[in-house]
CSV table of C-alpha atoms and ligand atoms in Angstrom, one decimal:
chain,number,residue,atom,x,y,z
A,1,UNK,CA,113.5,-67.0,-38.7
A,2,UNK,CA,113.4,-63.9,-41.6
A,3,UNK,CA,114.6,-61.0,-39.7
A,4,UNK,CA,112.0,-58.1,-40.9
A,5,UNK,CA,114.6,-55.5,-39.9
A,6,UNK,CA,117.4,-57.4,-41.9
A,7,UNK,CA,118.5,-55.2,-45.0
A,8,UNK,CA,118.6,-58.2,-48.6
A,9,UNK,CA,121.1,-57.2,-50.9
A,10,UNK,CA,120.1,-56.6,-54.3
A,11,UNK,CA,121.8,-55.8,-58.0
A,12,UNK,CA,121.2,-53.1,-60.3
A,13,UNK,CA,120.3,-54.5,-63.6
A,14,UNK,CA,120.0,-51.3,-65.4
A,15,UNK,CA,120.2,-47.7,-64.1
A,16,UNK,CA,118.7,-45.1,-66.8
A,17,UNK,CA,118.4,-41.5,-66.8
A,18,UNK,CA,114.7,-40.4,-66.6
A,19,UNK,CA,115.1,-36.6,-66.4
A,20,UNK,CA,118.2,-34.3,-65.0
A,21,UNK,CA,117.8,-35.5,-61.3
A,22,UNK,CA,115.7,-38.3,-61.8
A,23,UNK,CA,117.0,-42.7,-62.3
A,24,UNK,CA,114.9,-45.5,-63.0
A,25,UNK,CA,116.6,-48.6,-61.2
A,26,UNK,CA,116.2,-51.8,-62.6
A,27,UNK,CA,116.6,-54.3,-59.2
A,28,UNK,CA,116.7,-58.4,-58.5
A,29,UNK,CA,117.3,-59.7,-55.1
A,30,UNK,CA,121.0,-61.7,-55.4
A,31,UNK,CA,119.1,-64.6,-53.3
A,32,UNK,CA,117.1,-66.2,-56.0
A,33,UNK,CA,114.7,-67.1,-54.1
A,34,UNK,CA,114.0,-63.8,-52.3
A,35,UNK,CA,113.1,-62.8,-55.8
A,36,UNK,CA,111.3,-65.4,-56.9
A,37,UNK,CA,109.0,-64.9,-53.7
A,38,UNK,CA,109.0,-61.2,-53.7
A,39,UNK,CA,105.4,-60.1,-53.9
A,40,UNK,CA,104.0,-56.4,-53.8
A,41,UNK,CA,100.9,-54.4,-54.5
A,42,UNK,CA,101.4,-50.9,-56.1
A,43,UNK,CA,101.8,-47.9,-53.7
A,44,UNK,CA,104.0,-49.8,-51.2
A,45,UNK,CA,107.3,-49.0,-51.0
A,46,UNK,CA,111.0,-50.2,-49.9
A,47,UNK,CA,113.6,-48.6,-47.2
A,48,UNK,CA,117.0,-48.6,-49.8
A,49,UNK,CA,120.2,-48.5,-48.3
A,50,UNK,CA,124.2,-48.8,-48.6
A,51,UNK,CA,126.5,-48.8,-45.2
A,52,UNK,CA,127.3,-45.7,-43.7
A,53,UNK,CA,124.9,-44.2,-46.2
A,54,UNK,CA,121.5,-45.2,-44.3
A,55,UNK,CA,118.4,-45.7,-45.8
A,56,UNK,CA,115.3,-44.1,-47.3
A,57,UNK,CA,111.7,-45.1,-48.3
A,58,UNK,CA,111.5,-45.1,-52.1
A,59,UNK,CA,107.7,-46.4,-53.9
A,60,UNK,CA,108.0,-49.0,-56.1
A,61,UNK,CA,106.9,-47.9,-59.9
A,62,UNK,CA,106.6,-51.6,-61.6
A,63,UNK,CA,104.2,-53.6,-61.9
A,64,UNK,CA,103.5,-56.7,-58.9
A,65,UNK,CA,102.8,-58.9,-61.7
A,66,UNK,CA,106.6,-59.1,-62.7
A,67,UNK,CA,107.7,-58.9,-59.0
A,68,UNK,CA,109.0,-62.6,-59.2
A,69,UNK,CA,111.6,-61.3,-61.8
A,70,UNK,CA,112.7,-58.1,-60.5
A,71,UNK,CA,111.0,-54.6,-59.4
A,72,UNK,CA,111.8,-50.6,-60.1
A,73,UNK,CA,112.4,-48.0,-58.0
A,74,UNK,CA,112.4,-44.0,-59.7
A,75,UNK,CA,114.7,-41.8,-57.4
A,76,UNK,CA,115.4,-38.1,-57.5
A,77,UNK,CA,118.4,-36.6,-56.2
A,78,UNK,CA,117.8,-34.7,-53.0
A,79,UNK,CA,120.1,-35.3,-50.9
A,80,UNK,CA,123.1,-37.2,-49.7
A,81,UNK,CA,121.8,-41.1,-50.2
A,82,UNK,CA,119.8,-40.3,-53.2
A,83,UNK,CA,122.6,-38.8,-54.7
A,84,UNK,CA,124.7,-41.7,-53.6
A,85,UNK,CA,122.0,-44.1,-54.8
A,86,UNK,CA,121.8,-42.6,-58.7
A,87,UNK,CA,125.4,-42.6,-59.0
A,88,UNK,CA,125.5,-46.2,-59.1
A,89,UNK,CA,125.7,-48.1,-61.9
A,90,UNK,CA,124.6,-52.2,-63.5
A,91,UNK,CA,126.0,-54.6,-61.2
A,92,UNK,CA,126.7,-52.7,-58.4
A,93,UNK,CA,124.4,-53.8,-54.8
A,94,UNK,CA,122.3,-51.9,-53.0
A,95,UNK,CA,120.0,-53.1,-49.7
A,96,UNK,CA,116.3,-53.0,-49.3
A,97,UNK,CA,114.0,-53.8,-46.5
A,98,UNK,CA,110.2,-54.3,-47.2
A,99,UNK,CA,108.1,-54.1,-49.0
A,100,UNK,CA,106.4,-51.5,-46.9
A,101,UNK,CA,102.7,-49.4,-46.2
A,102,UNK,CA,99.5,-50.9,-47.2
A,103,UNK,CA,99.4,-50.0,-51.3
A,104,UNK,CA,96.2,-49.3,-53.1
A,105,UNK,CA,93.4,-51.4,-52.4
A,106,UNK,CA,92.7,-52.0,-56.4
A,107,UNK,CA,89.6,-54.4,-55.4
A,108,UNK,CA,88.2,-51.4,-54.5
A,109,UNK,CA,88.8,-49.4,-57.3
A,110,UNK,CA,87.1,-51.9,-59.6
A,111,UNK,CA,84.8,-51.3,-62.1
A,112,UNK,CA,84.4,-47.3,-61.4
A,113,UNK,CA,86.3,-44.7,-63.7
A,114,UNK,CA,89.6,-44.3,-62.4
A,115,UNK,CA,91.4,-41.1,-62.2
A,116,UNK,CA,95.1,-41.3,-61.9
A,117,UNK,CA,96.6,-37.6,-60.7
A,118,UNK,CA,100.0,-37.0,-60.1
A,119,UNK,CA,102.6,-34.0,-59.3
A,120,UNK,CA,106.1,-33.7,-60.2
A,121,UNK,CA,108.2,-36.8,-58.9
A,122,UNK,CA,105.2,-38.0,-57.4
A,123,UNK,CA,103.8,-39.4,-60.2
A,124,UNK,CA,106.7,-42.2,-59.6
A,125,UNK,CA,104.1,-45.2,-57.8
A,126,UNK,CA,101.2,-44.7,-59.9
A,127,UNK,CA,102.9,-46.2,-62.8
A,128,UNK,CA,102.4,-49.3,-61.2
A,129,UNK,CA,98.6,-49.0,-61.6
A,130,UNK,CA,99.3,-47.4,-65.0
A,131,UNK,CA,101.3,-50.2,-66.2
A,132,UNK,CA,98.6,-52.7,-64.9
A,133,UNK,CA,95.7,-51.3,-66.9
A,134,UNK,CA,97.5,-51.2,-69.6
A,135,UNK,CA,98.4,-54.9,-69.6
A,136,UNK,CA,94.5,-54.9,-68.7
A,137,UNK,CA,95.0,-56.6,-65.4
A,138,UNK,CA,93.2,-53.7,-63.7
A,139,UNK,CA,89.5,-54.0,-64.5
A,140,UNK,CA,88.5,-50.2,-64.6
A,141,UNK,CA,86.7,-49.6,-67.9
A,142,UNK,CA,88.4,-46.2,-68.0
A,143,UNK,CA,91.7,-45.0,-66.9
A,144,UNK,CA,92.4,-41.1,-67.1
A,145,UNK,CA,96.0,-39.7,-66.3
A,146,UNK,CA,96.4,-36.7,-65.3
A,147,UNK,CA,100.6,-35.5,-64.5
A,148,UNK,CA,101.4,-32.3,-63.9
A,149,UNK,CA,105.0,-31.1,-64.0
A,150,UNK,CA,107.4,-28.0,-63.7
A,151,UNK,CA,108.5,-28.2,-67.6
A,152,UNK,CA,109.5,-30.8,-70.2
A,153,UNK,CA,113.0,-31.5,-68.6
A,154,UNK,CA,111.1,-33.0,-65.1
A,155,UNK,CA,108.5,-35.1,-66.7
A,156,UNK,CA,109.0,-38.8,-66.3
A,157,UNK,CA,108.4,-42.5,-68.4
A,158,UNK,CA,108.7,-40.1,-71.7
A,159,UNK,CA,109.0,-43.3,-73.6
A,160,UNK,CA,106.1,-45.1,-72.2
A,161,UNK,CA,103.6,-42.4,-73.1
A,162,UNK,CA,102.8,-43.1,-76.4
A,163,UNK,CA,102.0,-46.9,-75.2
A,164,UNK,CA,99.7,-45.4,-72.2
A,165,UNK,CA,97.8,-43.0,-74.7
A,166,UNK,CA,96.7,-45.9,-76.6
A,167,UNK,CA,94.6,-47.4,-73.6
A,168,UNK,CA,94.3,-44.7,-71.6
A,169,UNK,CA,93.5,-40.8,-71.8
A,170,UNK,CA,97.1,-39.2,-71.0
A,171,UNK,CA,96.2,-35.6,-69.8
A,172,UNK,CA,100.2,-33.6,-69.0
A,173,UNK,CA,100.4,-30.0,-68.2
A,174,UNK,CA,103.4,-28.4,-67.6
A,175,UNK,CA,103.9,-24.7,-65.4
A,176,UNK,CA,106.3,-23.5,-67.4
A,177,UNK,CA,106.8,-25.0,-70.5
A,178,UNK,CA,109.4,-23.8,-73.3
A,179,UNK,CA,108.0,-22.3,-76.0
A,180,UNK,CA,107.8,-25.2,-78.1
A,181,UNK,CA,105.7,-26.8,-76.0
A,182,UNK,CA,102.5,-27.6,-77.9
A,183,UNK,CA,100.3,-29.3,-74.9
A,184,UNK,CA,98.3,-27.5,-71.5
A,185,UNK,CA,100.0,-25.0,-69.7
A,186,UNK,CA,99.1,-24.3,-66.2
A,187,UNK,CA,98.6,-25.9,-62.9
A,188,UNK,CA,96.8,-29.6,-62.5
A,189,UNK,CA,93.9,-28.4,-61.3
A,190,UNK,CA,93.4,-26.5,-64.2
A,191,UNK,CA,93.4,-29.8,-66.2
A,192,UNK,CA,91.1,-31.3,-63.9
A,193,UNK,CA,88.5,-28.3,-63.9
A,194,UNK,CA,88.5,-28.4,-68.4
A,195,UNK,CA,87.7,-32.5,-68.4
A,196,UNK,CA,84.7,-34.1,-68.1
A,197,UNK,CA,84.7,-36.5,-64.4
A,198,UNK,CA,82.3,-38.2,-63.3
A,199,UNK,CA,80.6,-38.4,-59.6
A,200,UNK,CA,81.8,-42.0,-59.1
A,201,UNK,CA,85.2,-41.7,-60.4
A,202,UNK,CA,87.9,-43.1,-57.8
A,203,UNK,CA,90.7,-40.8,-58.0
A,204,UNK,CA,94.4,-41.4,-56.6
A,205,UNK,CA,96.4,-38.5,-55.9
A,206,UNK,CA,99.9,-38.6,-55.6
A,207,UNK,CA,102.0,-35.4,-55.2
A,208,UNK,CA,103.5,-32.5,-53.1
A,209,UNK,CA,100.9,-31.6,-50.5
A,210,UNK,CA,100.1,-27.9,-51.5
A,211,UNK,CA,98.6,-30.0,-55.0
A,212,UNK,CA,96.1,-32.2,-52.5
A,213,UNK,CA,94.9,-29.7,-51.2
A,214,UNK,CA,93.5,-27.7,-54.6
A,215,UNK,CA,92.9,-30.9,-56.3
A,216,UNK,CA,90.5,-32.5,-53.9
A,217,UNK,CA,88.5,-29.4,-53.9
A,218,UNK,CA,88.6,-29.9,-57.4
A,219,UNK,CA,87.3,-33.1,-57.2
A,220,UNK,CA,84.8,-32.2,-54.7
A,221,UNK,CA,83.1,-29.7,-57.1
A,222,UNK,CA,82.9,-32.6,-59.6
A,223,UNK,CA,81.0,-34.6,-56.8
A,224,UNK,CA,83.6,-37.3,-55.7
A,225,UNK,CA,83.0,-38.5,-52.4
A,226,UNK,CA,85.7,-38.7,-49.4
A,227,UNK,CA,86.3,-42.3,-49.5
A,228,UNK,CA,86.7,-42.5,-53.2
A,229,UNK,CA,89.5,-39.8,-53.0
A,230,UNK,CA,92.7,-41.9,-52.1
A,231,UNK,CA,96.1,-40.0,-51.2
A,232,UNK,CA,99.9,-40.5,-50.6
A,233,UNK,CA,101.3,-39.0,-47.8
A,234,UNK,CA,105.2,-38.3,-47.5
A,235,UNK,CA,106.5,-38.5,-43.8
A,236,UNK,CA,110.4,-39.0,-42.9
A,237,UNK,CA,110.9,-42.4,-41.9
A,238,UNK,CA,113.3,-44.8,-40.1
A,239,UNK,CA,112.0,-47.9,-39.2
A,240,UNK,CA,109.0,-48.4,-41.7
A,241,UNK,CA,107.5,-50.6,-39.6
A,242,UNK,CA,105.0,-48.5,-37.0
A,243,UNK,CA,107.4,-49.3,-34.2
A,244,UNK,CA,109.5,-45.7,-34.2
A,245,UNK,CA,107.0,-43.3,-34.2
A,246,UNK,CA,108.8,-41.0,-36.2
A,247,UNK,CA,106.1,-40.6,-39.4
A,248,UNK,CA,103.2,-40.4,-36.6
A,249,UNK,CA,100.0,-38.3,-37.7
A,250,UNK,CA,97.1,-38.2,-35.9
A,251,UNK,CA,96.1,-42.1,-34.8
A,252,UNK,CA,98.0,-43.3,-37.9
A,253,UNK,CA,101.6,-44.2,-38.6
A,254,UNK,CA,102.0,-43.4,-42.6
A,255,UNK,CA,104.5,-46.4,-42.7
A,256,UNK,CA,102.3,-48.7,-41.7
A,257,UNK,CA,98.8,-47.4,-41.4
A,258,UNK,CA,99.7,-45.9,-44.7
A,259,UNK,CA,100.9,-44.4,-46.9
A,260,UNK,CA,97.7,-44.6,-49.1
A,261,UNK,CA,94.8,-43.0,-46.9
A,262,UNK,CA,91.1,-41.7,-48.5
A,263,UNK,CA,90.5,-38.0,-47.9
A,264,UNK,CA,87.8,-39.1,-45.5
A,265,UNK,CA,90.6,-40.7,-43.3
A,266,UNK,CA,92.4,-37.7,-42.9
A,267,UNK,CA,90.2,-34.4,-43.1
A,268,UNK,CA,89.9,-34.3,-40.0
A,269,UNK,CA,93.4,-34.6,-39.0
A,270,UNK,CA,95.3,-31.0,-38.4
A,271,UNK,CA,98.3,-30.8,-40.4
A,272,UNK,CA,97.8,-34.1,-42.6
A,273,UNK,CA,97.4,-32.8,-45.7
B,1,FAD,C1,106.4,-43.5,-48.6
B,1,FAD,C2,107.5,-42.7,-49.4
B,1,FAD,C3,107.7,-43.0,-50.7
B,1,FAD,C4,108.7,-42.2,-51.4
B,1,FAD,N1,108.9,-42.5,-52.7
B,1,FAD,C5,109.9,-41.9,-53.3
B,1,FAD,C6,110.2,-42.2,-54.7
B,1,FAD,O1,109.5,-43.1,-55.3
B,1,FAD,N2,111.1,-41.5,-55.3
B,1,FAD,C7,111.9,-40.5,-54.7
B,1,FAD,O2,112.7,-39.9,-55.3
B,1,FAD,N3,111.6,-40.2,-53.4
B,1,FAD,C8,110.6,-40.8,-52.7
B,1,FAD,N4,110.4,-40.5,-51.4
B,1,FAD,C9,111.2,-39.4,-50.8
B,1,FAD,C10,112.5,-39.9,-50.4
B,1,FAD,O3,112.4,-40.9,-49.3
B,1,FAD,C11,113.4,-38.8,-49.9
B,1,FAD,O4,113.7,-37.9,-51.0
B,1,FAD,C12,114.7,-39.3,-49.3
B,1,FAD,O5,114.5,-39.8,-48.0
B,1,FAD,C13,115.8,-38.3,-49.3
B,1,FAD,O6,117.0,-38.8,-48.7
B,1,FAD,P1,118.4,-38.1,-48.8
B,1,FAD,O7,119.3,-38.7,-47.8
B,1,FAD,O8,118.9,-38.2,-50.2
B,1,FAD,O9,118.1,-36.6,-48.5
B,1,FAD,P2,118.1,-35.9,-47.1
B,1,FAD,O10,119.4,-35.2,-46.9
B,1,FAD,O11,117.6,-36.8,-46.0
B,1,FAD,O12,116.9,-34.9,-47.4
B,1,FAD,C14,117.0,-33.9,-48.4
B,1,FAD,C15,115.7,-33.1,-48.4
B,1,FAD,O13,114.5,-34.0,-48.6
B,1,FAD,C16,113.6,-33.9,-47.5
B,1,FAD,N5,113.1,-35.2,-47.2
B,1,FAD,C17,113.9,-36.3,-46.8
B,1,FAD,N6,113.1,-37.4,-46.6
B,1,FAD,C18,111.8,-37.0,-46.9
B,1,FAD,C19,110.6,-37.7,-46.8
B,1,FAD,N7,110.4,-38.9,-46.5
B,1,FAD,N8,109.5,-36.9,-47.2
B,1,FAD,C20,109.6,-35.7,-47.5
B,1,FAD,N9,110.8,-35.0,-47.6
B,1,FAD,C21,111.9,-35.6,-47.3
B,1,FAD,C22,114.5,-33.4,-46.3
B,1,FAD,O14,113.7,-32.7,-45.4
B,1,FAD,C23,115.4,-32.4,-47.1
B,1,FAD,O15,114.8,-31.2,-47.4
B,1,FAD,C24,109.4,-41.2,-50.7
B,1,FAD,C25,109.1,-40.9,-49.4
B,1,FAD,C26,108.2,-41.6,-48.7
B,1,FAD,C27,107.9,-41.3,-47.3
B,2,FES,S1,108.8,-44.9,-39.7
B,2,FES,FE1,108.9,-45.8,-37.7
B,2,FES,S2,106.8,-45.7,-37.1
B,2,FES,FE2,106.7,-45.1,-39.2
């Protein structure tokens, strides 16, 4: 019987640097057929690990449809196992457990203008859904990105962007840009207030929680209602699973319950967001 607690060792296939603290990890199960029956939807995650090291919940940022041949995790160095985990290199094993959380219910999302709005490193699992529109196996007739970011050194996927703009509408701001920086300046919500959004846009925030809280009211004065308004939450974790109790809020554990909840899930919940 599969032991759901049992760390699978994986390989790095390519390890590549996607801003100063920031690694894009190319990944394939070493059993074959783990990988060939690995299946996810975007805005779960994994718990990575290496002994002695522990282990941490990471989203996954590619896309489900290639799950059979490998998946990517983006990781920023915070602290002792992220470090670790970036200094690794092609070839060398790591262990995951999961996939984890619910993900985005994208049957939902379907047909309605979709708003994509991410902060800093936590734009990481909505390149998932990004990657699936643009392979147009999303439905959404519109797809509008919005990415807000420190500066130009902490921006992620620099390479895809060009490929995104031609589908999508790539909105970046950055706080403090350098001074040849010829895009928005300012905070996301500053973005968000210039554009034009419709009433029956789904959005899908994903960010630090000081952002979810300016942005919803944002998106509240354009007329969005709760349950269209879908967010990430970030919780420490151990066992991913809704049996520690350590990523509790409210009724919900985020591990399991979550972590994608709508805005009408958790207003109403002191200290969620
Ligand atoms: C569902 C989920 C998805 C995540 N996805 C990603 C991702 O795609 N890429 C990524 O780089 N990081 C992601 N994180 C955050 C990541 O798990 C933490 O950065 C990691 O656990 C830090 O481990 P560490 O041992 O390196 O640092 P630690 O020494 O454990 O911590 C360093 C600092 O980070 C804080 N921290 C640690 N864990 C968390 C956490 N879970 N939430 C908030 N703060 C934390 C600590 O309080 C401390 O200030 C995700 C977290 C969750 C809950
Ligand atoms: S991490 Fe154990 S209950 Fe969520």
């Amino acid at each position: 019987m599969l032991n759901i607690y049992q760390p699978q060792p994986v390989k790095i296939i390519s390890s590549t640097q996607e801003s100063a603290d920031t690694r894009l990890l190319r990944l394939q199960f070493i059993d074959k057929k783990l990988q060939a029956d690995f299946s996810f939807l975007p805005g779960q995650f994994v718990q990575i690990g290496l002994p002695e090291w522990g282990e941490c919940p990471i989203s996954i940022c590619s896309s489900p449809y290639y799950s059979s041949r490998y998946f990517e995790l983006t990781i920023r160095n915070v602290g002792a196992l992220t470090n670790k985990l970036n200094s690794l290199r092609e070839g060398d094993t790591v262990f995951i457990r999961g996939p984890y959380g619910n993900g985005f219910d994208v049957e939902k999302f379907r047909d309605l203008p979709l708003l994509l709005i991410g902060g800093g490193c936590g734009f990481v699992p909505l390149r998932s859904l990004v990657i699936d529109y643009i392979e147009e196996r999303l439905p959404n007739a519109v797809l509008k990105i919005f990415y807000g970011c420190k500066d130009e050194s902490t921006l992620l996927f620099k390479k895809e962007y060009a490929k995104w703009n031609r589908q999508a509408e790539l909105n970046v701001i950055l706080e403090k840009p350098s001074k040849q920086w010829a895009g928005a300046k300012g905070m996301i919500t500053d973005l968000l207030s210039s554009k034009k959004i419709t009433a029956n846009s789904v959005a899908v925030l994903v960010g630090p929680p000081i952002m979810y809280h300016f942005v919803v009211k944002e998106l509240k004065k354009k007329g969005l209602k709760d349950e269209n308004i879908y967010l990430s939450l970030e919780r420490k974790m151990y066992c991913g699973l809704g049996v520690c109790q350590h990523c509790a809020i409210g009724p919900y554990y985020v591990c399991k319950d979550g972590p994608i909840f709508t805005y009408a899930d958790l207003k109403n919940i002191p200290g969620a967001i």
